[in-house]
GROMACS .gro file of C-alpha atoms in nm:
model
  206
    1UNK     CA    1   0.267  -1.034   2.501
    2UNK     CA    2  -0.013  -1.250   2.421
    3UNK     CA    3  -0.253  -0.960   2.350
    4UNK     CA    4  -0.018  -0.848   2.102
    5UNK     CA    5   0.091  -1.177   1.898
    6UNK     CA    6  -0.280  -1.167   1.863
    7UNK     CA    7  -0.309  -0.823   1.743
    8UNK     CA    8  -0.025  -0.889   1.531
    9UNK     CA    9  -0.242  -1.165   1.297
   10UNK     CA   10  -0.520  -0.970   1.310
   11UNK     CA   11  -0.328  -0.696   1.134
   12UNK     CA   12  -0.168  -0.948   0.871
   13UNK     CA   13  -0.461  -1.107   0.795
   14UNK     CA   14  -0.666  -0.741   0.721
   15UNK     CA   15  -0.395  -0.815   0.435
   16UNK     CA   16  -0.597  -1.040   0.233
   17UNK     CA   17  -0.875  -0.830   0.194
   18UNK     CA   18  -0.702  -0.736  -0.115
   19UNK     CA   19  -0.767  -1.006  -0.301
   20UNK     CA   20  -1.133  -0.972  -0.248
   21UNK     CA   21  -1.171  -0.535  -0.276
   22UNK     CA   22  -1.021  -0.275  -0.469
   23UNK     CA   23  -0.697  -0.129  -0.371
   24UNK     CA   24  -0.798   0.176  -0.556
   25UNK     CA   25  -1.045   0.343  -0.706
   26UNK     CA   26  -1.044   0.626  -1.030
   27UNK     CA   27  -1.348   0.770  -1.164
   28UNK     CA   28  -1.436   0.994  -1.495
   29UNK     CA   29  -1.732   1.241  -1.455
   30UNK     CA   30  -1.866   1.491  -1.768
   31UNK     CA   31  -2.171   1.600  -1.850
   32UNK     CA   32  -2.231   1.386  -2.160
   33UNK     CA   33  -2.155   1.104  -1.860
   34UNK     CA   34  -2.436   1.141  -1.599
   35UNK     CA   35  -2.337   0.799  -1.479
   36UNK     CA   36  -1.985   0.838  -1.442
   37UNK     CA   37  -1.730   0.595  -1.563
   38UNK     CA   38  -1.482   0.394  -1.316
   39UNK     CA   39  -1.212   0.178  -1.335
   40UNK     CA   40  -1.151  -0.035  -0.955
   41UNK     CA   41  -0.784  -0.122  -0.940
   42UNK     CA   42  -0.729  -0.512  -0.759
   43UNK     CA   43  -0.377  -0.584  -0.712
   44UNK     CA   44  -0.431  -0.883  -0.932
   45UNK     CA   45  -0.590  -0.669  -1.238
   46UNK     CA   46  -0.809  -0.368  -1.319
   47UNK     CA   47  -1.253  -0.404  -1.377
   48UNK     CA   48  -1.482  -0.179  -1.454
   49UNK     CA   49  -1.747  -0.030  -1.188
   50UNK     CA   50  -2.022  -0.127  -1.431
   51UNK     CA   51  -2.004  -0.395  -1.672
   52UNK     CA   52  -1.912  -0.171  -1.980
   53UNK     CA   53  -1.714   0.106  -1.831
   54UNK     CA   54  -1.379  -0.045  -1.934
   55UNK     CA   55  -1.513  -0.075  -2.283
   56UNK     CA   56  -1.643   0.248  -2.277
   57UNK     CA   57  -1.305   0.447  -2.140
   58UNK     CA   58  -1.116   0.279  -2.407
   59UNK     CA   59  -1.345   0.381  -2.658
   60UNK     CA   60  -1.311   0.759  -2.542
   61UNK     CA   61  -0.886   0.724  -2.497
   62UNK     CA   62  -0.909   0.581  -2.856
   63UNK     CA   63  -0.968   0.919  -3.014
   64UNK     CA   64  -0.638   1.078  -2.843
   65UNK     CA   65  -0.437   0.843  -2.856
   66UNK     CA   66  -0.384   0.670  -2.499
   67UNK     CA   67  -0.345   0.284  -2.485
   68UNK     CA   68  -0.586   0.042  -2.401
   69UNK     CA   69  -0.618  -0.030  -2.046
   70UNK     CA   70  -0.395  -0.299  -1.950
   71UNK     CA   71  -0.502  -0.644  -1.912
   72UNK     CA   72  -0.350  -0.842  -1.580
   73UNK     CA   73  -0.080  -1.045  -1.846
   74UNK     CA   74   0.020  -0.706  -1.981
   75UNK     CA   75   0.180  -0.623  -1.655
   76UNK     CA   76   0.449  -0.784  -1.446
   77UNK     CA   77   0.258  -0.631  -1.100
   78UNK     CA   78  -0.054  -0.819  -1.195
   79UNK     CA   79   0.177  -1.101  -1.132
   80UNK     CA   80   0.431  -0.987  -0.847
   81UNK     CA   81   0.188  -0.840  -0.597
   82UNK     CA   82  -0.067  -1.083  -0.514
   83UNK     CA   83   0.313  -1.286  -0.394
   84UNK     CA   84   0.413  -1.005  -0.186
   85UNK     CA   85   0.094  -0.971  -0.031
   86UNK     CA   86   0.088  -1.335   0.018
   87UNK     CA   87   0.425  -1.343   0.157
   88UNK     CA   88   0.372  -1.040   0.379
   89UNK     CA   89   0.100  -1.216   0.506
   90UNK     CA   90   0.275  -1.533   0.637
   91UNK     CA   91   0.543  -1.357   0.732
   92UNK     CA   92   0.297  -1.160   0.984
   93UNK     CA   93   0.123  -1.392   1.119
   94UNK     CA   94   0.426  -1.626   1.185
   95UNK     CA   95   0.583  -1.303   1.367
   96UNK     CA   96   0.242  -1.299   1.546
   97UNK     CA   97   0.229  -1.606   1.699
   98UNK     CA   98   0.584  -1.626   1.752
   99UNK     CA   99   0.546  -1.328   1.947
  100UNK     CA  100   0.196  -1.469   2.094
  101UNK     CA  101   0.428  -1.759   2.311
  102UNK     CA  102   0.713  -1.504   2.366
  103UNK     CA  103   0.964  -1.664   2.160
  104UNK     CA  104   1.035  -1.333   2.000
  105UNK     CA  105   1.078  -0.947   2.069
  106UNK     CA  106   0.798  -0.713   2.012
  107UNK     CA  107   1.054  -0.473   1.791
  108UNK     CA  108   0.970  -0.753   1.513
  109UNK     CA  109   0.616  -0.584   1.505
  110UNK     CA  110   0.770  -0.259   1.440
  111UNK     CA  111   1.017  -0.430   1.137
  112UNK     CA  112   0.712  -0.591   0.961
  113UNK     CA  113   0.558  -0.264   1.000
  114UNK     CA  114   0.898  -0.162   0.801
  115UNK     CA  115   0.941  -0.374   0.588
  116UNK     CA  116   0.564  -0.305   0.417
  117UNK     CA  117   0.520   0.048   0.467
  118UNK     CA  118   0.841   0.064   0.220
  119UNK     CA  119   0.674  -0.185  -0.034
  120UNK     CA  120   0.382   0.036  -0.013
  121UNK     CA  121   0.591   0.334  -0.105
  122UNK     CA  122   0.755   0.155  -0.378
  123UNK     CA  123   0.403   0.042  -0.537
  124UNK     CA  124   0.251   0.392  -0.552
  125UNK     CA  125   0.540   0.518  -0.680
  126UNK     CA  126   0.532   0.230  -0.954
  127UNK     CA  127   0.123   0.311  -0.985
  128UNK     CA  128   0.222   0.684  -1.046
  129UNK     CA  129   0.506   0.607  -1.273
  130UNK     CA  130   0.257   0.344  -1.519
  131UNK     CA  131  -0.058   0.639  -1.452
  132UNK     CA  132   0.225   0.879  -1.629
  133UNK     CA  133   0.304   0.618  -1.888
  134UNK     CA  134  -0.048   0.601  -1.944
  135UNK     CA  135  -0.154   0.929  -1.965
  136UNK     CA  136   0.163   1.079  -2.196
  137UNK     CA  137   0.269   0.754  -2.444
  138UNK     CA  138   0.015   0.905  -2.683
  139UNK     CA  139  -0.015   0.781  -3.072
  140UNK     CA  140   0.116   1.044  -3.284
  141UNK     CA  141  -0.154   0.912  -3.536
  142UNK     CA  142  -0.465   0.934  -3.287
  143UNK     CA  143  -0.751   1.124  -3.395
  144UNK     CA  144  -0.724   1.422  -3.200
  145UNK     CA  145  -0.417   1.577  -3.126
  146UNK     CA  146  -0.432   1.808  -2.852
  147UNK     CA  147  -0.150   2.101  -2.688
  148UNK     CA  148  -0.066   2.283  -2.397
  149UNK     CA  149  -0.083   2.670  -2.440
  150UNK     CA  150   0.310   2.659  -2.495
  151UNK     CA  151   0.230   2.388  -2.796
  152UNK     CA  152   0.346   2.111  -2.611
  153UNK     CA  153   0.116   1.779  -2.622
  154UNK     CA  154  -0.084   1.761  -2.374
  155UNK     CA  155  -0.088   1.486  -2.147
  156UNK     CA  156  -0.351   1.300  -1.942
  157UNK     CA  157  -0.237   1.152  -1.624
  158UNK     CA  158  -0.506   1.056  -1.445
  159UNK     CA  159  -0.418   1.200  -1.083
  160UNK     CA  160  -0.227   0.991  -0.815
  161UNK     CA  161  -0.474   1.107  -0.523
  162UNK     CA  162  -0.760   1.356  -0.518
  163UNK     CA  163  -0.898   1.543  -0.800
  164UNK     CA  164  -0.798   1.672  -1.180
  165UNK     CA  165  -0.963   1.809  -1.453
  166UNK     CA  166  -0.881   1.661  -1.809
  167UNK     CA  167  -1.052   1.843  -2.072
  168UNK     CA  168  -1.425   1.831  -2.045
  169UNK     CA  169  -1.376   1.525  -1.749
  170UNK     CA  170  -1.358   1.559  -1.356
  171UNK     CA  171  -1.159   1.253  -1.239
  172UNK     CA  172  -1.089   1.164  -0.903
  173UNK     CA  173  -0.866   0.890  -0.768
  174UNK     CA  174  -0.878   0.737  -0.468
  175UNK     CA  175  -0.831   0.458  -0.212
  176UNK     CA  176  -1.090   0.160  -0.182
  177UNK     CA  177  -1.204  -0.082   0.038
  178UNK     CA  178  -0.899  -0.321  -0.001
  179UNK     CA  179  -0.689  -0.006   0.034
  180UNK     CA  180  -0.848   0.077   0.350
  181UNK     CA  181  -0.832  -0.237   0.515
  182UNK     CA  182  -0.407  -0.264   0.453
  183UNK     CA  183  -0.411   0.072   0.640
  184UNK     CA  184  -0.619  -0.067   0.925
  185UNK     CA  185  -0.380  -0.410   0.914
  186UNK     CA  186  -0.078  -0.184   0.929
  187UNK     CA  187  -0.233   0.076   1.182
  188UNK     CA  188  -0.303  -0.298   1.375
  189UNK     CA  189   0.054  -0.383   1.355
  190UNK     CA  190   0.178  -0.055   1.539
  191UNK     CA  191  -0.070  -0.105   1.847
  192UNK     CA  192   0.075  -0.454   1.866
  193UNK     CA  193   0.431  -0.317   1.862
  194UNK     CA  194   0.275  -0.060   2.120
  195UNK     CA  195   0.141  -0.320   2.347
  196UNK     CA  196   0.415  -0.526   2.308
  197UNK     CA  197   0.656  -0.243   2.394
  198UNK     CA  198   0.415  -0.185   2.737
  199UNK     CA  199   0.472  -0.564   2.810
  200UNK     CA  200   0.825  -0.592   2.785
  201UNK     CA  201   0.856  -0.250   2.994
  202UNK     CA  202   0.601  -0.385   3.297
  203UNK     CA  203   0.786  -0.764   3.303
  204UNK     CA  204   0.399  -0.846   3.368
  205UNK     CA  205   0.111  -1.060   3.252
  206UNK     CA  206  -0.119  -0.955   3.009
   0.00000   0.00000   0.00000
């Protein structure tokens, strides 16, 4: 059981990685861009991949009408997150070592694992709901006013995950580092519940 308290931190701490790297990442290619433009989403606020790309994509939204990009006081989750990480964190590594000296069951690995895997779900689907927000609360006064074929206004939701073209850009959104490193964490917390799970079935020594 001690090899998997142990695993168990490990996988919480991966966790904090998120304050230093981007959860996600979304990029704007066209040709008028060689050097395409890229916004890297932290969960405490959103930068630019180069110094003026920021500047630059709200420059281009300007002209049909899409908001500015949202500074970290502009949204609650700029706020809320970071806490949740924090607290998932603790709450991890306190299951961890509680585990680590046998004073708990190993199926408190598999709860954690729970318990953020349906916070996860619940932030993308927050992410995708503010990336429609974003992409359809247009300006009825903006510059250009664009429509679908069946005269609708077009919209320009940057995509969830993968690739979309919008208009004359290619963007692609993806994970980043930080998001990688929650996977591993998580993927960390399943081999402890695993190992764990192999302890409490052999009633041996690790």
């Amino acid at each position: 059981m001690k090899k998997a308290g142990i695993v168990m931190v490990l996988g919480s701490l991966l966790l904090l990685g998120l304050f230093k790297f981007p959860l996600w990442n979304i990029m704007l290619g066209a040709p008028q861009y060689p050097d395409p433009l890229g916004m890297d989403i932290y969960i405490q606020g959103i930068e630019g991949v180069e110094e003026f790309d920021l500047q630059n994509i709200d420059g281009l939204n300007h002209y049909i009408g899409m908001k500015t990009i949202p500074k970290p006081e502009d949204m609650w989750e700029f706020t809320v997150f970071p806490k949740v990480i924090i607290g998932m964190v603790i709450l991890g590594v306190a299951i961890g070592l509680l585990g680590f000296f046998e004073k708990i069951s190993y199926k408190y690995f598999l709860g954690w694992f729970v318990l953020m895997s349906v916070l996860g779900i619940l932030g993308m689907y927050d992410f995708n709901n503010w990336l429609t927000e974003y992409g359809s609360d247009l300006d009825p006064h903006a510059i250009l006013k664009l429509k679908n074929p069946d005269g609708t206004p077009m919209t320009y939701k940057p995509p969830l995950f993968g690739h979309q073209k919008l208009l004359n850009f290619d963007v692609t959104s993806l994970p980043h580092i930080g998001g990688y490193l929650m996977f591993v964490g998580m993927s960390l917390t399943l081999v402890a519940f695993w190992l764990g799970r192999r302890f409490s079935l052999n009633n041996t020594g690790e």
